[in-house]
Amino acid sequence: MRSFQGRDILSLEEFERQEYFRVFDIADRLAPIARDRRNSDLLRAKTLVTAFYQPSTRTRLSHEAAMHRLGGAVTGFVDAKNTRAGDYYQESLRDTVRMLENYGDVIVMRHFEEGAPREAARWSSVPIINAGDGWGEHPTQILTDLYTVAAERGRLDGLRWLAVGDMRMRTMHSLGHALARFDCPLTLVAPPADALFPGSPDMRMPEQYKESFRRDGLEVREAEHVEEAIAEADVILVEPVVQPDYTRAHHEASTEDKPVTPANYRITRELLGSRAKSDAILLHSLPRMDELPPDVDGTRWSRLWQEAANGVVVRMALLALVLGAVE
């Protein structure tokens, strides 16, 4: 197994099977720090730089919380509009990264352009962690989701996953790459073109991703309605189908009515109660629209808030690993 020290975390396609378990083992070791709401000194001499070119709540704050829990410092920006990359100068990614590498020991980057963190890694002398790149990938979120499931079920192999939502989303791409390392059949439920409203885009998994997943050994099938697949699912991962364009840097807040999610792609309390396995695990990275009503949160299936808490723990593990504090 390769060392994590000094390594960029860009895509789960690059993860070997045993590397998932290594991250999970370190997460288990560090979890009591977060659970007890205390800080350690494991990374007291290190600084995390956040470079967020797109909005974020959970991903940015959980990385920052992870660094604070490990005793490190945090600096960076949360809106490129307030930097030279977002004003008249439109400073290049290369120049920005060459500057940021001098301000810290690891850079966590979210960007509206697919591939931007990988491009940044070309220029950076410190590790880059991909916190979401356009429609590309979101590796730390899916590591969190797999850890949440493994912590509860004690295994990943043999569990059947159901993914519901927009398959163009970066989380869905990272999910497929991850599950290809395990014996985890995956069923996809997503709207075809015009399903939400006339002219709405095709949200099914792009062919190049399906081909990649299958080439790596993942069993993938598609269904038209969540009711066709939910009964056999051990894990149900939901994402919105009503959402903004992830290739844009900013979206203005709007009070206009948004499209309603069709029943094919909604997970309701009634559906879970009548069709889902009693021990199925329900995940959603948030934020949500109407695809997952709030009354689902208190049910036996929901792990939304454990998932959010585990985001800190998993990112603690990644930071400790890439900065060489643990091996």
Short mmCIF file of C-alpha atoms in Angstrom, two decimals:
data_model
loop_
_atom_site.label_atom_id
_atom_site.label_comp_id
_atom_site.label_asym_id
_atom_site.label_seq_id
_atom_site.Cartn_x
_atom_site.Cartn_y
_atom_site.Cartn_z
CA MET A 1 0.00 0.00 0.00
CA ARG A 2 1.32 3.43 -0.91
CA SER A 3 2.11 6.03 1.71
CA PHE A 4 -0.37 8.87 2.11
CA GLN A 5 2.27 11.35 3.23
CA GLY A 6 2.54 14.26 0.79
CA ARG A 7 -0.11 12.74 -1.46
CA ASP A 8 -2.81 14.60 -3.37
CA ILE A 9 -6.39 13.38 -2.81
CA LEU A 10 -7.97 14.06 -6.20
CA SER A 11 -10.05 11.07 -7.29
CA LEU A 12 -11.28 7.85 -5.72
CA GLU A 13 -10.47 6.10 -8.99
CA GLU A 14 -6.87 6.32 -7.76
CA PHE A 15 -7.61 4.63 -4.42
CA GLU A 16 -6.73 1.00 -3.85
CA ARG A 17 -9.05 -1.17 -1.79
CA GLN A 18 -6.77 -1.33 1.24
CA GLU A 19 -6.36 2.44 1.25
CA TYR A 20 -10.02 2.87 2.15
CA PHE A 21 -9.56 0.67 5.19
CA ARG A 22 -6.43 2.59 6.17
CA VAL A 23 -8.38 5.87 6.16
CA PHE A 24 -11.18 4.22 8.14
CA ASP A 25 -8.74 2.79 10.72
CA ILE A 26 -7.23 6.23 11.34
CA ALA A 27 -10.71 7.76 11.47
CA ASP A 28 -11.68 5.24 14.17
CA ARG A 29 -8.55 6.16 16.12
CA LEU A 30 -9.24 9.90 15.94
CA ALA A 31 -13.04 9.75 16.34
CA PRO A 32 -13.00 10.12 20.17
CA ILE A 33 -11.37 13.55 19.79
CA ALA A 34 -14.28 14.84 17.71
CA ARG A 35 -16.91 12.94 19.67
CA ASP A 36 -15.68 14.42 22.96
CA ARG A 37 -15.52 17.93 21.43
CA ARG A 38 -11.89 18.45 22.32
CA ASN A 39 -8.74 19.35 20.42
CA SER A 40 -5.45 17.47 20.21
CA ASP A 41 -1.97 18.64 19.24
CA LEU A 42 -1.33 16.12 16.45
CA LEU A 43 -1.03 18.85 13.79
CA ARG A 44 -0.13 21.78 16.04
CA ALA A 45 2.71 22.87 13.75
CA LYS A 46 0.69 22.66 10.52
CA THR A 47 -1.58 25.04 8.59
CA LEU A 48 -4.49 24.22 6.31
CA VAL A 49 -5.25 26.56 3.40
CA THR A 50 -8.82 26.58 2.06
CA ALA A 51 -9.29 27.72 -1.55
CA PHE A 52 -13.04 27.69 -2.21
CA TYR A 53 -14.09 29.06 -5.59
CA GLN A 54 -17.66 27.82 -4.99
CA PRO A 55 -20.00 28.03 -2.00
CA SER A 56 -19.79 25.36 0.66
CA THR A 57 -21.15 24.76 4.13
CA ARG A 58 -20.35 21.21 5.23
CA THR A 59 -17.24 20.50 3.18
CA ARG A 60 -15.37 23.67 4.06
CA LEU A 61 -16.39 23.79 7.71
CA SER A 62 -15.73 20.10 8.29
CA HIS A 63 -12.21 20.42 6.86
CA GLU A 64 -11.61 23.47 9.05
CA ALA A 65 -13.11 21.76 12.10
CA ALA A 66 -10.95 18.71 11.41
CA MET A 67 -7.80 20.84 11.35
CA HIS A 68 -8.77 22.65 14.56
CA ARG A 69 -9.54 19.33 16.29
CA LEU A 70 -5.99 18.22 15.43
CA GLY A 71 -4.48 21.43 16.80
CA GLY A 72 -3.59 23.01 13.46
CA ALA A 73 -4.21 26.47 12.04
CA VAL A 74 -6.51 27.47 9.16
CA THR A 75 -6.32 30.26 6.61
CA GLY A 76 -7.69 30.80 3.12
CA PHE A 77 -10.63 32.22 1.20
CA VAL A 78 -14.26 31.22 0.86
CA ASP A 79 -15.24 33.40 -2.07
CA ALA A 80 -12.93 33.96 -5.02
CA LYS A 81 -14.79 37.22 -5.77
CA ASN A 82 -12.87 38.72 -2.87
CA THR A 83 -9.48 37.66 -4.26
CA ARG A 84 -7.42 38.63 -7.28
CA ALA A 85 -8.65 35.44 -8.94
CA GLY A 86 -12.16 36.88 -8.99
CA ASP A 87 -11.64 40.56 -9.71
CA TYR A 88 -10.31 42.58 -12.65
CA TYR A 89 -7.01 40.65 -12.73
CA GLN A 90 -8.55 37.15 -12.96
CA GLU A 91 -5.36 35.72 -11.49
CA SER A 92 -4.55 32.32 -12.93
CA LEU A 93 -4.92 29.09 -10.98
CA ARG A 94 -1.19 28.50 -11.43
CA ASP A 95 -0.23 31.82 -9.87
CA THR A 96 -2.77 31.47 -7.07
CA VAL A 97 -1.53 28.01 -6.11
CA ARG A 98 2.13 29.01 -6.30
CA MET A 99 1.26 31.73 -3.79
CA LEU A 100 -0.93 29.61 -1.49
CA GLU A 101 1.68 26.85 -1.14
CA ASN A 102 3.80 29.31 0.83
CA TYR A 103 1.02 29.97 3.33
CA GLY A 104 0.34 26.45 4.55
CA ASP A 105 1.10 22.75 4.46
CA VAL A 106 -1.97 21.41 2.62
CA ILE A 107 -4.54 23.05 0.34
CA VAL A 108 -8.20 22.03 0.22
CA MET A 109 -9.75 23.26 -3.02
CA ARG A 110 -13.30 23.49 -4.34
CA HIS A 111 -13.63 24.77 -7.87
CA PHE A 112 -16.33 25.18 -10.51
CA GLU A 113 -14.04 23.80 -13.23
CA GLU A 114 -13.72 20.03 -13.50
CA GLY A 115 -10.07 19.09 -13.18
CA ALA A 116 -8.99 22.31 -11.45
CA PRO A 117 -7.62 20.56 -8.32
CA ARG A 118 -5.60 18.21 -10.52
CA GLU A 119 -4.23 21.19 -12.41
CA ALA A 120 -3.41 22.85 -9.08
CA ALA A 121 -1.52 19.74 -8.00
CA ARG A 122 0.80 20.20 -10.98
CA TRP A 123 2.02 23.49 -9.55
CA SER A 124 1.79 22.91 -5.81
CA SER A 125 4.62 21.64 -3.62
CA VAL A 126 2.11 20.80 -0.86
CA PRO A 127 -0.75 18.26 -1.06
CA ILE A 128 -4.03 19.23 -2.75
CA ILE A 129 -7.31 17.77 -1.49
CA ASN A 130 -10.20 17.92 -3.94
CA ALA A 131 -13.28 19.31 -2.15
CA GLY A 132 -15.40 19.11 -5.31
CA ASP A 133 -14.57 20.14 -8.88
CA GLY A 134 -17.48 21.09 -11.10
CA TRP A 135 -19.26 17.94 -12.28
CA GLY A 136 -16.07 15.94 -11.63
CA GLU A 137 -15.61 14.26 -8.26
CA HIS A 138 -16.05 14.75 -4.52
CA PRO A 139 -13.77 12.13 -2.96
CA THR A 140 -13.90 13.22 0.68
CA GLN A 141 -17.71 13.11 0.72
CA ILE A 142 -17.89 9.54 -0.55
CA LEU A 143 -15.12 8.46 1.81
CA THR A 144 -17.37 9.85 4.55
CA ASP A 145 -20.38 7.94 3.23
CA LEU A 146 -18.52 4.64 3.00
CA TYR A 147 -17.10 5.14 6.48
CA THR A 148 -20.59 5.83 7.84
CA VAL A 149 -21.88 2.56 6.37
CA ALA A 150 -18.83 0.50 7.35
CA ALA A 151 -18.93 1.81 10.92
CA GLU A 152 -22.54 0.67 11.33
CA ARG A 153 -22.61 -2.52 9.30
CA GLY A 154 -19.06 -3.70 9.93
CA ARG A 155 -18.49 -4.31 6.24
CA LEU A 156 -18.96 -2.94 2.75
CA ASP A 157 -18.75 -6.08 0.62
CA GLY A 158 -22.10 -7.62 -0.20
CA LEU A 159 -24.16 -4.48 0.40
CA ARG A 160 -26.40 -3.33 -2.44
CA TRP A 161 -26.43 0.42 -3.08
CA LEU A 162 -29.20 2.51 -4.60
CA ALA A 163 -28.25 5.98 -5.87
CA VAL A 164 -31.09 8.39 -6.61
CA GLY A 165 -30.72 11.84 -8.15
CA ASP A 166 -28.70 13.71 -10.72
CA MET A 167 -25.94 11.34 -11.89
CA ARG A 168 -23.96 14.20 -13.36
CA MET A 169 -23.12 15.17 -9.77
CA ARG A 170 -19.55 14.78 -8.58
CA THR A 171 -20.59 12.69 -5.58
CA MET A 172 -22.13 10.07 -7.87
CA HIS A 173 -18.94 9.75 -9.91
CA SER A 174 -16.83 9.27 -6.78
CA LEU A 175 -19.38 6.74 -5.51
CA GLY A 176 -19.02 4.56 -8.59
CA HIS A 177 -15.24 4.63 -8.45
CA ALA A 178 -15.31 3.68 -4.76
CA LEU A 179 -17.83 0.86 -5.02
CA ALA A 180 -15.81 -0.68 -7.85
CA ARG A 181 -13.27 -1.65 -5.16
CA PHE A 182 -15.89 -3.65 -3.27
CA ASP A 183 -18.56 -6.26 -3.96
CA CYS A 184 -21.34 -3.66 -3.96
CA PRO A 185 -23.86 -3.77 -6.84
CA LEU A 186 -25.15 -0.30 -7.70
CA THR A 187 -28.56 0.70 -9.05
CA LEU A 188 -29.01 4.19 -10.50
CA VAL A 189 -32.30 6.10 -10.68
CA ALA A 190 -32.09 9.44 -12.49
CA PRO A 191 -34.26 11.63 -14.76
CA PRO A 192 -33.82 11.42 -18.53
CA ALA A 193 -34.04 14.56 -20.63
CA ASP A 194 -37.32 16.51 -20.30
CA ALA A 195 -38.38 14.55 -17.20
CA LEU A 196 -38.56 17.57 -14.88
CA PHE A 197 -39.82 20.10 -17.42
CA PRO A 198 -39.52 20.63 -21.18
CA GLY A 199 -35.88 21.17 -21.95
CA SER A 200 -34.54 19.81 -18.66
CA PRO A 201 -31.20 18.02 -19.13
CA ASP A 202 -30.49 14.31 -19.18
CA MET A 203 -29.37 13.54 -15.61
CA ARG A 204 -28.55 9.89 -16.15
CA MET A 205 -25.01 8.66 -15.52
CA PRO A 206 -22.78 9.65 -18.46
CA GLU A 207 -21.69 6.67 -20.53
CA GLN A 208 -17.99 7.23 -19.97
CA TYR A 209 -18.45 6.82 -16.23
CA LYS A 210 -20.57 3.68 -16.56
CA GLU A 211 -17.97 2.18 -18.86
CA SER A 212 -15.22 3.04 -16.39
CA PHE A 213 -17.13 1.56 -13.45
CA ARG A 214 -17.87 -1.68 -15.30
CA ARG A 215 -14.31 -1.95 -16.55
CA ASP A 216 -13.21 -1.83 -12.91
CA GLY A 217 -15.65 -4.60 -12.00
CA LEU A 218 -18.68 -2.72 -10.66
CA GLU A 219 -22.11 -4.21 -11.36
CA VAL A 220 -24.26 -1.27 -12.50
CA ARG A 221 -27.87 -1.20 -13.58
CA GLU A 222 -30.45 1.53 -14.08
CA ALA A 223 -34.11 1.79 -13.08
CA GLU A 224 -36.76 4.36 -14.03
CA HIS A 225 -38.49 4.65 -10.64
CA VAL A 226 -37.13 4.40 -7.11
CA GLU A 227 -39.97 2.00 -6.26
CA GLU A 228 -38.44 -0.56 -8.65
CA ALA A 229 -35.20 -0.80 -6.70
CA ILE A 230 -35.61 0.34 -3.10
CA ALA A 231 -36.75 -3.01 -1.70
CA GLU A 232 -33.39 -4.69 -2.33
CA ALA A 233 -31.19 -1.76 -1.27
CA ASP A 234 -29.00 -1.95 1.82
CA VAL A 235 -27.82 1.63 1.35
CA ILE A 236 -29.83 4.44 -0.25
CA LEU A 237 -27.87 7.53 -1.30
CA VAL A 238 -29.97 10.49 -2.41
CA GLU A 239 -29.00 13.72 -4.17
CA PRO A 240 -31.23 16.47 -5.62
CA VAL A 241 -32.47 16.61 -9.17
CA VAL A 242 -33.55 20.22 -8.68
CA GLN A 243 -30.26 22.07 -8.33
CA PRO A 244 -27.92 24.68 -9.84
CA ASP A 245 -25.30 24.27 -12.53
CA TYR A 246 -22.13 23.04 -10.79
CA THR A 247 -19.92 24.52 -13.51
CA ARG A 248 -20.74 28.06 -12.37
CA ALA A 249 -18.85 29.87 -9.64
CA HIS A 250 -21.88 31.64 -8.14
CA HIS A 251 -25.67 31.47 -8.12
CA GLU A 252 -27.79 34.31 -6.86
CA ALA A 253 -30.36 33.47 -4.22
CA SER A 254 -33.81 33.21 -5.75
CA THR A 255 -37.32 33.32 -4.34
CA GLU A 256 -38.80 32.04 -7.59
CA ASP A 257 -40.67 28.75 -7.52
CA LYS A 258 -38.41 25.82 -8.31
CA PRO A 259 -39.43 22.64 -10.12
CA VAL A 260 -41.00 19.91 -8.01
CA THR A 261 -39.12 16.62 -7.82
CA PRO A 262 -41.16 13.87 -9.51
CA ALA A 263 -42.16 10.87 -7.37
CA ASN A 264 -39.70 8.67 -9.31
CA TYR A 265 -36.81 10.41 -7.54
CA ARG A 266 -38.26 11.17 -4.08
CA ILE A 267 -37.64 9.20 -0.89
CA THR A 268 -40.57 9.67 1.47
CA ARG A 269 -41.37 8.32 4.90
CA GLU A 270 -44.25 6.35 3.39
CA LEU A 271 -42.06 4.79 0.72
CA LEU A 272 -39.45 3.75 3.25
CA GLY A 273 -42.06 2.28 5.55
CA SER A 274 -43.74 0.24 2.85
CA ARG A 275 -40.82 -0.82 0.61
CA ALA A 276 -37.39 -0.40 2.25
CA LYS A 277 -35.51 -2.99 4.27
CA SER A 278 -35.86 -2.36 7.98
CA ASP A 279 -32.09 -2.02 8.37
CA ALA A 280 -31.39 -0.02 5.21
CA ILE A 281 -29.18 3.06 5.65
CA LEU A 282 -30.30 6.37 4.14
CA LEU A 283 -27.65 8.97 3.23
CA HIS A 284 -27.75 12.47 1.76
CA SER A 285 -24.75 14.81 1.59
CA LEU A 286 -27.02 17.90 1.77
CA PRO A 287 -28.27 20.50 1.02
CA ARG A 288 -31.59 19.06 -0.06
CA MET A 289 -34.67 20.25 -1.86
CA ASP A 290 -37.94 18.29 -1.85
CA GLU A 291 -36.42 14.92 -2.80
CA LEU A 292 -36.04 14.03 0.89
CA PRO A 293 -38.69 15.56 3.20
CA PRO A 294 -37.57 16.53 6.72
CA ASP A 295 -39.97 14.05 8.33
CA VAL A 296 -37.64 11.28 7.14
CA ASP A 297 -34.90 12.51 9.49
CA GLY A 298 -36.28 10.86 12.61
CA THR A 299 -36.86 7.46 11.05
CA ARG A 300 -34.83 4.29 11.61
CA TRP A 301 -33.29 4.64 8.15
CA SER A 302 -31.84 8.13 8.29
CA ARG A 303 -28.12 8.63 9.01
CA LEU A 304 -27.90 12.21 7.73
CA TRP A 305 -26.52 13.71 10.91
CA GLN A 306 -24.14 10.85 11.64
CA GLU A 307 -22.93 11.32 8.08
CA ALA A 308 -22.32 15.02 8.73
CA ALA A 309 -20.47 14.31 11.98
CA ASN A 310 -18.37 11.63 10.31
CA GLY A 311 -17.30 14.19 7.72
CA VAL A 312 -15.12 15.80 10.37
CA VAL A 313 -13.67 12.48 11.49
CA VAL A 314 -12.79 11.26 7.98
CA ARG A 315 -11.20 14.59 7.09
CA MET A 316 -9.21 14.46 10.32
CA ALA A 317 -7.88 11.11 9.15
CA LEU A 318 -7.00 12.39 5.68
CA LEU A 319 -5.23 15.47 7.03
CA ALA A 320 -3.26 13.41 9.54
CA LEU A 321 -2.26 10.96 6.80
CA VAL A 322 -1.25 13.39 4.05
CA LEU A 323 0.68 15.54 6.55
CA GLY A 324 2.57 12.53 7.86
CA ALA A 325 1.35 12.71 11.45
CA VAL A 326 0.27 9.06 11.22
CA GLU A 327 1.31 6.32 8.82
#
